[in-house]
mmCIF file of C-alpha atoms (C1' of nucleotides) and ligand atoms in Angstrom:
data_model
loop_
_atom_site.group_PDB
_atom_site.id
_atom_site.type_symbol
_atom_site.label_atom_id
_atom_site.label_comp_id
_atom_site.label_asym_id
_atom_site.label_seq_id
_atom_site.Cartn_x
_atom_site.Cartn_y
_atom_site.Cartn_z
ATOM 1 C CA MET A 393 7.995 39.876 -32.954
ATOM 2 C CA LYS A 394 9.722 42.087 -30.547
ATOM 3 C CA LEU A 395 12.415 41.161 -27.811
ATOM 4 C CA THR A 396 11.523 43.850 -24.992
ATOM 5 C CA SER A 397 14.479 46.039 -23.528
ATOM 6 C CA LYS A 398 13.825 43.983 -20.160
ATOM 7 C CA GLY A 399 15.069 40.306 -21.863
ATOM 8 C CA ARG A 400 17.681 42.346 -23.358
ATOM 9 C CA TYR A 401 18.844 44.337 -20.037
ATOM 10 C CA ALA A 402 18.417 41.248 -18.264
ATOM 11 C CA VAL A 403 20.711 39.061 -20.466
ATOM 12 C CA MET A 404 22.693 42.433 -20.605
ATOM 13 C CA ALA A 405 23.201 43.113 -16.743
ATOM 14 C CA LEU A 406 23.983 39.340 -16.252
ATOM 15 C CA VAL A 407 27.244 39.184 -18.823
ATOM 16 C CA ASP A 408 28.307 42.460 -17.246
ATOM 17 C CA LEU A 409 27.735 40.667 -13.673
ATOM 18 C CA ALA A 410 29.382 37.545 -14.324
ATOM 19 C CA ARG A 411 32.767 39.386 -16.066
ATOM 20 C CA PHE A 412 33.370 41.427 -12.740
ATOM 21 C CA ASP A 413 32.196 39.257 -9.640
ATOM 22 C CA ASN A 414 35.544 37.488 -9.785
ATOM 23 C CA ILE A 415 35.715 38.713 -6.318
ATOM 24 C CA ASN A 416 33.680 41.191 -4.580
ATOM 25 C CA PRO A 417 29.690 41.617 -5.654
ATOM 26 C CA VAL A 418 28.475 43.946 -8.159
ATOM 27 C CA SER A 419 26.560 47.068 -7.475
ATOM 28 C CA LEU A 420 23.416 47.463 -9.629
ATOM 29 C CA ARG A 421 24.742 51.396 -9.847
ATOM 30 C CA ASP A 422 28.322 50.452 -11.339
ATOM 31 C CA ILE A 423 26.110 48.249 -14.090
ATOM 32 C CA SER A 424 23.612 50.806 -14.677
ATOM 33 C CA LEU A 425 26.489 53.113 -15.294
ATOM 34 C CA ARG A 426 28.290 50.697 -17.458
ATOM 35 C CA GLN A 427 25.937 49.646 -19.630
ATOM 36 C CA GLY A 428 23.546 52.677 -19.829
ATOM 37 C CA ILE A 429 20.491 51.012 -18.039
ATOM 38 C CA SER A 430 18.489 52.946 -15.466
ATOM 39 C CA LEU A 431 19.218 52.370 -12.051
ATOM 40 C CA ASP A 432 15.191 51.825 -10.800
ATOM 41 C CA TYR A 433 14.866 49.908 -13.623
ATOM 42 C CA LEU A 434 17.817 47.417 -12.987
ATOM 43 C CA GLU A 435 16.566 46.908 -9.199
ATOM 44 C CA GLN A 436 13.164 45.525 -11.006
ATOM 45 C CA ILE A 437 14.682 43.055 -12.873
ATOM 46 C CA PHE A 438 17.199 42.009 -10.506
ATOM 47 C CA SER A 439 14.365 41.150 -7.978
ATOM 48 C CA LYS A 440 13.306 39.093 -10.275
ATOM 49 C CA LEU A 441 16.461 37.555 -11.154
ATOM 50 C CA LYS A 442 16.684 36.838 -7.127
ATOM 51 C CA LYS A 443 13.574 35.540 -6.460
ATOM 52 C CA ASN A 444 14.314 32.969 -9.482
ATOM 53 C CA GLU A 445 17.823 32.122 -7.623
ATOM 54 C CA ILE A 446 19.924 33.370 -10.440
ATOM 55 C CA VAL A 447 21.379 35.890 -8.656
ATOM 56 C CA LYS A 448 22.389 36.220 -4.578
ATOM 57 C CA SER A 449 22.778 39.578 -3.309
ATOM 58 C CA ILE A 450 24.690 41.303 -0.252
ATOM 59 C CA ARG A 451 23.065 43.977 1.088
ATOM 60 C CA GLY A 452 24.991 47.240 2.678
ATOM 61 C CA THR A 453 27.611 49.342 1.815
ATOM 62 C CA GLN A 454 30.258 47.438 -0.489
ATOM 63 C CA GLY A 455 27.305 44.681 -1.229
ATOM 64 C CA GLY A 456 25.868 43.972 -4.825
ATOM 65 C CA TYR A 457 24.887 41.215 -6.611
ATOM 66 C CA VAL A 458 26.741 37.833 -7.288
ATOM 67 C CA LEU A 459 25.852 34.843 -9.359
ATOM 68 C CA ASN A 460 23.917 32.526 -7.496
ATOM 69 C CA LYS A 461 25.259 29.450 -10.488
ATOM 70 C CA ASN A 462 27.605 28.645 -12.467
ATOM 71 C CA PRO A 463 27.336 30.670 -15.605
ATOM 72 C CA ASN A 464 27.439 27.492 -17.458
ATOM 73 C CA ASP A 465 24.120 26.649 -15.875
ATOM 74 C CA ILE A 466 22.456 29.981 -16.658
ATOM 75 C CA LYS A 467 20.638 29.317 -19.367
ATOM 76 C CA LEU A 468 18.699 31.849 -21.071
ATOM 77 C CA THR A 469 15.363 30.245 -20.991
ATOM 78 C CA ASN A 470 15.826 30.593 -17.477
ATOM 79 C CA ILE A 471 16.960 34.653 -17.680
ATOM 80 C CA PHE A 472 13.544 35.228 -19.828
ATOM 81 C CA HIS A 473 11.535 33.072 -17.431
ATOM 82 C CA ALA A 474 12.623 35.058 -14.573
ATOM 83 C CA VAL A 475 11.843 38.412 -15.795
ATOM 84 C CA ASP A 476 8.764 36.727 -17.422
ATOM 85 C CA GLU A 477 9.834 37.647 -20.794
ATOM 86 C CA LYS A 478 8.129 34.524 -22.345
ATOM 87 C CA VAL A 479 7.675 33.522 -26.199
ATOM 88 C CA LYS A 480 4.394 33.731 -26.976
ATOM 89 C CA THR A 481 2.867 32.613 -30.544
ATOM 90 C CA VAL A 482 -0.078 32.254 -29.897
ATOM 91 C CA GLN A 483 -3.180 33.732 -27.337
ATOM 92 C CA CYS A 484 -4.946 30.187 -26.696
ATOM 93 C CA LYS A 485 -4.631 28.268 -23.532
ATOM 94 C CA LYS A 486 -1.732 25.437 -24.404
ATOM 95 C CA ASP A 487 -3.843 22.562 -22.319
ATOM 96 C CA SER A 488 -6.835 23.341 -23.428
ATOM 97 C CA LYS A 489 -8.886 22.299 -26.356
ATOM 98 C CA LYS A 490 -10.321 25.570 -27.167
ATOM 99 C CA GLY A 491 -8.624 27.965 -29.551
ATOM 100 C CA CYS A 492 -7.894 31.516 -29.440
ATOM 101 C CA ASN A 493 -10.909 33.938 -28.053
ATOM 102 C CA GLY A 494 -12.591 30.914 -26.655
ATOM 103 C CA LYS A 495 -13.052 29.736 -30.159
ATOM 104 C CA ALA A 496 -13.962 25.626 -30.182
ATOM 105 C CA THR A 497 -11.646 24.164 -32.159
ATOM 106 C CA LYS A 498 -7.757 25.215 -32.556
ATOM 107 C CA CYS A 499 -7.296 27.123 -35.926
ATOM 108 C CA ILE A 500 -6.077 25.653 -39.115
ATOM 109 C CA THR A 501 -2.544 26.895 -38.281
ATOM 110 C CA HIS A 502 -1.770 25.446 -35.017
ATOM 111 C CA ASN A 503 1.036 23.070 -35.565
ATOM 112 C CA LEU A 504 2.863 26.223 -36.928
ATOM 113 C CA TRP A 505 3.117 28.368 -33.877
ATOM 114 C CA ASP A 506 3.304 25.903 -31.827
ATOM 115 C CA GLU A 507 6.590 24.792 -34.050
ATOM 116 C CA LEU A 508 7.910 28.400 -34.230
ATOM 117 C CA GLU A 509 7.618 28.803 -30.213
ATOM 118 C CA ILE A 510 9.583 25.262 -30.127
ATOM 119 C CA HIS A 511 12.485 26.389 -32.549
ATOM 120 C CA ILE A 512 12.984 30.120 -30.777
ATOM 121 C CA ASN A 513 12.712 28.539 -27.351
ATOM 122 C CA THR A 514 15.673 25.976 -28.797
ATOM 123 C CA PHE A 515 17.774 28.414 -29.258
ATOM 124 C CA PHE A 516 17.458 30.102 -25.625
ATOM 125 C CA GLU A 517 18.155 25.983 -24.178
ATOM 126 C CA ASN A 518 21.083 26.184 -25.945
ATOM 127 C CA LYS A 519 23.027 29.694 -24.856
ATOM 128 C CA SER A 520 23.958 29.570 -21.665
ATOM 129 C CA LEU A 521 25.797 32.747 -19.706
ATOM 130 C CA LYS A 522 29.569 31.195 -20.392
ATOM 131 C CA ASP A 523 28.636 31.143 -23.875
ATOM 132 C CA LEU A 524 28.306 35.165 -23.955
ATOM 133 C CA LEU A 525 31.429 35.368 -22.115
ATOM 134 C CA ASN A 526 33.947 33.541 -24.025
ATOM 135 C CA ASN A 527 37.225 35.342 -24.999
ATOM 136 C CA ASN A 528 35.356 38.296 -23.381
ATOM 137 C CA LYS A 529 35.923 37.793 -19.413
ATOM 138 C CA GLU A 530 37.899 41.234 -17.990
ATOM 139 C CA THR A 531 39.653 40.262 -14.690
ATOM 140 C CA ARG A 532 39.554 43.095 -11.643
ATOM 141 C CA VAL A 533 42.733 44.096 -10.253
ATOM 142 C CA MET B 151 8.782 37.881 -27.703
ATOM 143 C CA LYS B 152 4.858 38.082 -28.673
ATOM 144 C CA LEU B 153 3.579 37.186 -32.486
ATOM 145 C CA THR B 154 0.976 39.874 -33.423
ATOM 146 C CA SER B 155 -2.676 38.399 -33.897
ATOM 147 C CA LYS B 156 -2.036 40.544 -37.284
ATOM 148 C CA GLY B 157 0.716 38.151 -38.612
ATOM 149 C CA ARG B 158 -1.591 35.022 -37.368
ATOM 150 C CA TYR B 159 -4.276 36.136 -39.243
ATOM 151 C CA ALA B 160 -2.327 36.892 -42.476
ATOM 152 C CA VAL B 161 -1.210 33.422 -42.029
ATOM 153 C CA MET B 162 -4.344 31.952 -41.338
ATOM 154 C CA ALA B 163 -6.818 33.639 -43.824
ATOM 155 C CA LEU B 164 -3.853 32.449 -46.989
ATOM 156 C CA VAL B 165 -3.829 29.112 -45.949
ATOM 157 C CA ASP B 166 -7.910 29.680 -45.658
ATOM 158 C CA LEU B 167 -7.848 31.175 -49.128
ATOM 159 C CA ALA B 168 -5.038 28.734 -50.996
ATOM 160 C CA ARG B 169 -7.421 25.665 -49.681
ATOM 161 C CA PHE B 170 -10.306 26.872 -51.772
ATOM 162 C CA ASP B 171 -9.249 29.668 -54.298
ATOM 163 C CA ASN B 172 -9.565 26.337 -56.642
ATOM 164 C CA ILE B 173 -11.533 28.088 -59.436
ATOM 165 C CA ASN B 174 -13.602 30.749 -57.901
ATOM 166 C CA PRO B 175 -11.902 33.727 -55.865
ATOM 167 C CA VAL B 176 -12.837 33.709 -52.166
ATOM 168 C CA SER B 177 -14.519 36.712 -50.182
ATOM 169 C CA LEU B 178 -13.237 38.051 -47.372
ATOM 170 C CA ARG B 179 -16.631 37.376 -46.162
ATOM 171 C CA ASP B 180 -15.710 33.768 -46.396
ATOM 172 C CA ILE B 181 -12.378 33.618 -44.804
ATOM 173 C CA SER B 182 -13.757 35.638 -41.595
ATOM 174 C CA LEU B 183 -16.698 33.567 -41.323
ATOM 175 C CA ARG B 184 -14.558 30.107 -41.376
ATOM 176 C CA GLN B 185 -11.350 31.849 -39.586
ATOM 177 C CA GLY B 186 -13.543 33.722 -36.893
ATOM 178 C CA ILE B 187 -11.749 36.793 -37.927
ATOM 179 C CA SER B 188 -13.018 40.558 -38.198
ATOM 180 C CA LEU B 189 -14.086 41.160 -41.433
ATOM 181 C CA ASP B 190 -13.078 45.060 -41.357
ATOM 182 C CA TYR B 191 -9.377 43.844 -39.979
ATOM 183 C CA LEU B 192 -9.076 41.097 -42.643
ATOM 184 C CA GLU B 193 -9.413 43.920 -45.446
ATOM 185 C CA GLN B 194 -6.577 45.998 -43.734
ATOM 186 C CA ILE B 195 -4.097 42.803 -43.931
ATOM 187 C CA PHE B 196 -5.145 42.013 -47.530
ATOM 188 C CA SER B 197 -4.454 45.788 -48.314
ATOM 189 C CA LYS B 198 -0.850 44.966 -47.770
ATOM 190 C CA LEU B 199 -0.857 41.582 -48.995
ATOM 191 C CA LYS B 200 -2.177 43.148 -52.354
ATOM 192 C CA LYS B 201 0.215 45.551 -52.438
ATOM 193 C CA ASN B 202 2.958 43.258 -52.159
ATOM 194 C CA GLU B 203 1.463 41.152 -54.854
ATOM 195 C CA ILE B 204 0.713 37.972 -52.792
ATOM 196 C CA VAL B 205 -2.894 38.394 -53.746
ATOM 197 C CA LYS B 206 -4.678 39.591 -56.275
ATOM 198 C CA SER B 207 -8.585 41.116 -56.066
ATOM 199 C CA ILE B 208 -11.776 40.467 -58.614
ATOM 200 C CA ARG B 209 -13.949 43.408 -57.623
ATOM 201 C CA GLY B 210 -17.825 43.209 -57.745
ATOM 202 C CA THR B 211 -19.867 40.475 -56.669
ATOM 203 C CA GLN B 212 -18.458 36.971 -56.896
ATOM 204 C CA GLY B 213 -14.998 39.105 -56.788
ATOM 205 C CA GLY B 214 -12.838 38.107 -54.190
ATOM 206 C CA TYR B 215 -8.906 37.618 -54.037
ATOM 207 C CA VAL B 216 -6.734 34.690 -55.460
ATOM 208 C CA LEU B 217 -3.231 33.689 -54.711
ATOM 209 C CA ASN B 218 -0.473 35.843 -56.932
ATOM 210 C CA LYS B 219 2.385 33.449 -56.688
ATOM 211 C CA ASN B 220 2.746 29.661 -56.369
ATOM 212 C CA PRO B 221 2.371 28.373 -53.048
ATOM 213 C CA ASN B 222 5.340 27.062 -52.980
ATOM 214 C CA ASP B 223 6.562 30.239 -53.795
ATOM 215 C CA ILE B 224 4.709 32.585 -50.796
ATOM 216 C CA LYS B 225 7.331 31.905 -48.046
ATOM 217 C CA LEU B 226 6.636 33.166 -44.226
ATOM 218 C CA THR B 227 9.053 35.824 -44.602
ATOM 219 C CA ASN B 228 7.128 37.036 -47.720
ATOM 220 C CA ILE B 229 3.761 37.111 -45.506
ATOM 221 C CA PHE B 230 5.098 38.899 -42.529
ATOM 222 C CA HIS B 231 6.971 40.926 -44.203
ATOM 223 C CA ALA B 232 4.065 42.237 -45.857
ATOM 224 C CA VAL B 233 2.092 43.275 -43.361
ATOM 225 C CA ASP B 234 5.055 44.779 -41.284
ATOM 226 C CA GLU B 235 5.437 41.798 -38.523
ATOM 227 C CA LYS B 236 9.158 42.239 -38.175
ATOM 228 C CA VAL B 237 11.330 40.295 -35.894
ATOM 229 C CA LYS B 238 13.334 42.936 -33.974
ATOM 230 C CA THR B 239 15.402 42.059 -31.220
ATOM 231 C CA VAL B 240 16.917 45.237 -30.888
ATOM 232 C CA GLN B 241 16.364 48.662 -31.487
ATOM 233 C CA CYS B 242 19.315 50.114 -32.740
ATOM 234 C CA LYS B 243 19.994 50.492 -36.469
ATOM 235 C CA LYS B 244 21.571 47.640 -38.223
ATOM 236 C CA ASP B 245 23.757 49.528 -40.405
ATOM 237 C CA SER B 246 24.852 52.525 -37.747
ATOM 238 C CA LYS B 247 27.587 51.509 -35.421
ATOM 239 C CA LYS B 248 25.648 53.562 -32.582
ATOM 240 C CA GLY B 249 24.087 51.188 -30.262
ATOM 241 C CA CYS B 250 20.393 51.721 -28.202
ATOM 242 C CA ASN B 251 19.310 54.855 -27.372
ATOM 243 C CA GLY B 252 21.408 56.474 -29.551
ATOM 244 C CA LYS B 253 24.781 55.285 -27.566
ATOM 245 C CA ALA B 254 27.828 55.944 -28.746
ATOM 246 C CA THR B 255 28.688 51.670 -29.278
ATOM 247 C CA LYS B 256 26.928 49.027 -29.661
ATOM 248 C CA CYS B 257 26.154 46.992 -26.268
ATOM 249 C CA ILE B 258 27.833 43.191 -25.054
ATOM 250 C CA THR B 259 25.047 40.830 -26.141
ATOM 251 C CA HIS B 260 24.550 42.812 -29.600
ATOM 252 C CA ASN B 261 26.052 39.355 -31.720
ATOM 253 C CA LEU B 262 23.539 37.203 -29.581
ATOM 254 C CA TRP B 263 20.639 39.716 -30.683
ATOM 255 C CA ASP B 264 22.102 39.247 -34.414
ATOM 256 C CA GLU B 265 22.479 35.137 -34.138
ATOM 257 C CA LEU B 266 18.473 35.198 -32.723
ATOM 258 C CA GLU B 267 17.110 37.411 -34.894
ATOM 259 C CA ILE B 268 19.061 35.016 -38.074
ATOM 260 C CA HIS B 269 17.377 32.113 -36.608
ATOM 261 C CA ILE B 270 14.083 33.196 -36.056
ATOM 262 C CA ASN B 271 14.252 34.231 -39.614
ATOM 263 C CA THR B 272 15.507 31.175 -41.285
ATOM 264 C CA PHE B 273 12.206 29.402 -39.722
ATOM 265 C CA PHE B 274 10.173 31.745 -41.676
ATOM 266 C CA GLU B 275 12.161 31.378 -44.817
ATOM 267 C CA ASN B 276 11.912 28.316 -44.963
ATOM 268 C CA LYS B 277 8.303 27.742 -44.551
ATOM 269 C CA SER B 278 6.056 27.884 -47.449
ATOM 270 C CA LEU B 279 2.596 28.362 -47.860
ATOM 271 C CA LYS B 280 2.796 24.808 -49.933
ATOM 272 C CA ASP B 281 4.131 23.668 -46.581
ATOM 273 C CA LEU B 282 1.353 24.187 -44.667
ATOM 274 C CA LEU B 283 -1.297 22.945 -47.169
ATOM 275 C CA ASN B 284 0.136 19.257 -47.009
ATOM 276 C CA ASN B 285 -2.712 16.613 -46.021
ATOM 277 C CA ASN B 286 -4.956 19.820 -46.056
ATOM 278 C CA LYS B 287 -6.213 20.670 -49.218
ATOM 279 C CA GLU B 288 -10.295 20.496 -49.630
ATOM 280 C CA THR B 289 -11.884 20.518 -52.715
ATOM 281 C CA ARG B 290 -14.497 22.782 -53.619
ATOM 282 C CA VAL B 291 -17.554 20.491 -55.052
ATOM 283 C "C1'" DA C 1060 26.473 58.372 12.430
ATOM 284 C "C1'" DC C 1061 26.621 57.362 7.630
ATOM 285 C "C1'" DA C 1062 26.818 56.594 3.129
ATOM 286 C "C1'" DT C 1063 26.155 52.994 0.522
ATOM 287 C "C1'" DA C 1064 23.186 49.694 -1.637
ATOM 288 C "C1'" DC C 1065 19.409 46.668 -1.682
ATOM 289 C "C1'" DC C 1066 14.010 46.249 -1.613
ATOM 290 C "C1'" DT C 1067 9.019 47.394 -2.255
ATOM 291 C "C1'" DG C 1068 5.112 49.251 -4.169
ATOM 292 C "C1'" DA C 1069 2.930 52.463 -6.639
ATOM 293 C "C1'" DC C 1070 2.412 55.385 -10.573
ATOM 294 C "C1'" DT C 1071 2.561 56.657 -15.541
ATOM 295 C "C1'" DA C 1072 3.821 58.825 -20.269
ATOM 296 C "C1'" DA C 1073 4.397 57.284 -24.421
ATOM 297 C "C1'" DA C 1074 3.609 53.519 -27.991
ATOM 298 C "C1'" DA C 1075 1.919 49.438 -29.435
ATOM 299 C "C1'" DT C 1076 -2.435 46.424 -29.947
ATOM 300 C "C1'" DG C 1077 -5.799 44.880 -32.055
ATOM 301 C "C1'" DG C 1078 -9.183 46.191 -33.497
ATOM 302 C "C1'" DT C 1079 -14.455 49.600 -35.457
ATOM 303 C "C1'" DC C 1080 -16.568 52.946 -38.492
ATOM 304 C "C1'" DA C 1081 -17.450 55.642 -41.940
ATOM 305 C "C1'" DA C 1082 -17.898 56.166 -46.493
ATOM 306 C "C1'" DG C 1083 -17.218 55.251 -50.947
ATOM 307 C "C1'" DT C 1084 -15.995 52.530 -55.788
ATOM 308 C "C1'" DT C 1085 -16.564 48.512 -58.779
ATOM 309 C "C1'" DT C 1086 -19.113 45.087 -61.228
ATOM 310 C "C1'" DA C 1087 -22.053 40.718 -61.751
ATOM 311 C "C1'" DG C 1088 -26.886 39.122 -62.000
ATOM 312 C "C1'" DA C 1089 -31.453 39.555 -61.860
ATOM 313 C "C1'" DT D 175 -30.598 49.582 -65.278
ATOM 314 C "C1'" DC D 176 -30.691 48.619 -60.194
ATOM 315 C "C1'" DT D 177 -29.037 46.333 -56.450
ATOM 316 C "C1'" DA D 178 -26.714 44.371 -53.504
ATOM 317 C "C1'" DA D 179 -21.633 41.726 -52.776
ATOM 318 C "C1'" DA D 180 -17.576 42.840 -52.457
ATOM 319 C "C1'" DC D 181 -13.293 45.284 -52.961
ATOM 320 C "C1'" DT D 182 -10.928 49.832 -51.322
ATOM 321 C "C1'" DT D 183 -9.233 54.221 -48.133
ATOM 322 C "C1'" DG D 184 -8.451 56.570 -43.758
ATOM 323 C "C1'" DA D 185 -9.965 57.974 -39.574
ATOM 324 C "C1'" DC D 186 -10.677 56.802 -35.294
ATOM 325 C "C1'" DC D 187 -9.996 54.271 -30.457
ATOM 326 C "C1'" DA D 188 -10.413 51.422 -26.525
ATOM 327 C "C1'" DT D 189 -7.405 48.720 -23.993
ATOM 328 C "C1'" DT D 190 -2.939 46.628 -22.885
ATOM 329 C "C1'" DT D 191 1.817 46.634 -22.501
ATOM 330 C "C1'" DT D 192 6.047 48.699 -22.155
ATOM 331 C "C1'" DA D 193 9.571 50.990 -19.981
ATOM 332 C "C1'" DG D 194 10.587 53.181 -17.341
ATOM 333 C "C1'" DT D 195 10.746 57.378 -12.618
ATOM 334 C "C1'" DC D 196 9.691 58.185 -8.104
ATOM 335 C "C1'" DA D 197 9.004 58.030 -3.501
ATOM 336 C "C1'" DG D 198 10.034 55.688 0.475
ATOM 337 C "C1'" DG D 199 12.059 52.213 2.883
ATOM 338 C "C1'" DT D 200 16.201 48.591 5.430
ATOM 339 C "C1'" DA D 201 20.660 46.761 6.049
ATOM 340 C "C1'" DT D 202 25.378 46.888 6.676
ATOM 341 C "C1'" DG D 203 30.687 48.033 6.587
ATOM 342 C "C1'" DT D 204 33.130 51.451 8.106
HETATM 343 S S1 FES E 1662 -3.340 29.536 -32.277
HETATM 344 FE FE1 FES E 1662 -5.383 30.139 -30.569
HETATM 345 S S2 FES E 1662 -6.646 28.395 -31.750
HETATM 346 FE FE2 FES E 1662 -4.561 28.067 -33.002
HETATM 347 S S1 FES E 1663 21.049 45.793 -28.664
HETATM 348 FE FE1 FES E 1663 21.346 48.238 -29.732
HETATM 349 S S2 FES E 1663 23.431 48.266 -28.577
HETATM 350 FE FE2 FES E 1663 23.301 46.160 -28.758
#
DNA sequence: ACATACCTGACTAAAATGGTCAAGTTTAGA
DNA sequence: TCTAAACTTGACCATTTTAGTCAGGTATGT
């Protein structure tokens, strides 16, 4: 079970953004430099964050991104969902009665994987961007 | 974050094994047929389970595998560790002071990923094979 | 005008995944 | 003793996913 870089970067970038967007929009270039994430990759990520209304963009010189919601209302769940970083403990469809690889029934450990998925998602539900900012916020002069 | 088939199969196979190994060893062929897992793949998996002393093997006709411990003492942690299904929320080394990709320092979200890793591992620590057998054990006649 | 910064889509090298295949060795039972 | 069942080992491989890069755009403040 690995967390992918895409998911990790999305959260890192948003935390960075939240720390610096007091007044002005924050450019991806700045985030890229500060966090050491490829600019091109960041652009892909922010395109998705924007589609999911987590950030807003301001084009042109002095443009950049700003949060579109209160940091308290941006849960890790929302972020991960936006960038398609989903938790998958099984391969079979949830609503189908069929098991993995088109088997007729669900497997004997099926409940376990459901429990695991819930356990992990609970963590993401209960963490907001705000939680990640505590004692951490920098003020732009 | 995906759970791989290898990990899922390992647990499925062990639950199957635990249910049927009352008297005789259970052959991988039987597990393969009952659970619909490739025999060749199962062999790879059980080779690792054996190295980690979770199962014992009995060769020859009527041979197979049996548990090497009490189901209560086989945690998911042990199983996953045996088949290299590890939880990895980061790419950087735990003991090193360096960050991901050889960066000089840890990233701003580092604590979060540590927490997440612990959260998931706790689930695996607290589940044993026994827990998965409740109300489920079949008796060979 | 022009630099900055967002926007979009195609492309790709490398790694991981989920196996298969081949060639054994061991041992119970006929 | 022969044979088939079952474990053992190691190499191999197709496909998918990951983690980006690259090459173009378009919008806008100064
Ligand atoms: S995990 Fe898909 S059938 Fe149980
Ligand atoms: S996750 Fe590796 S530096 Fe934070």
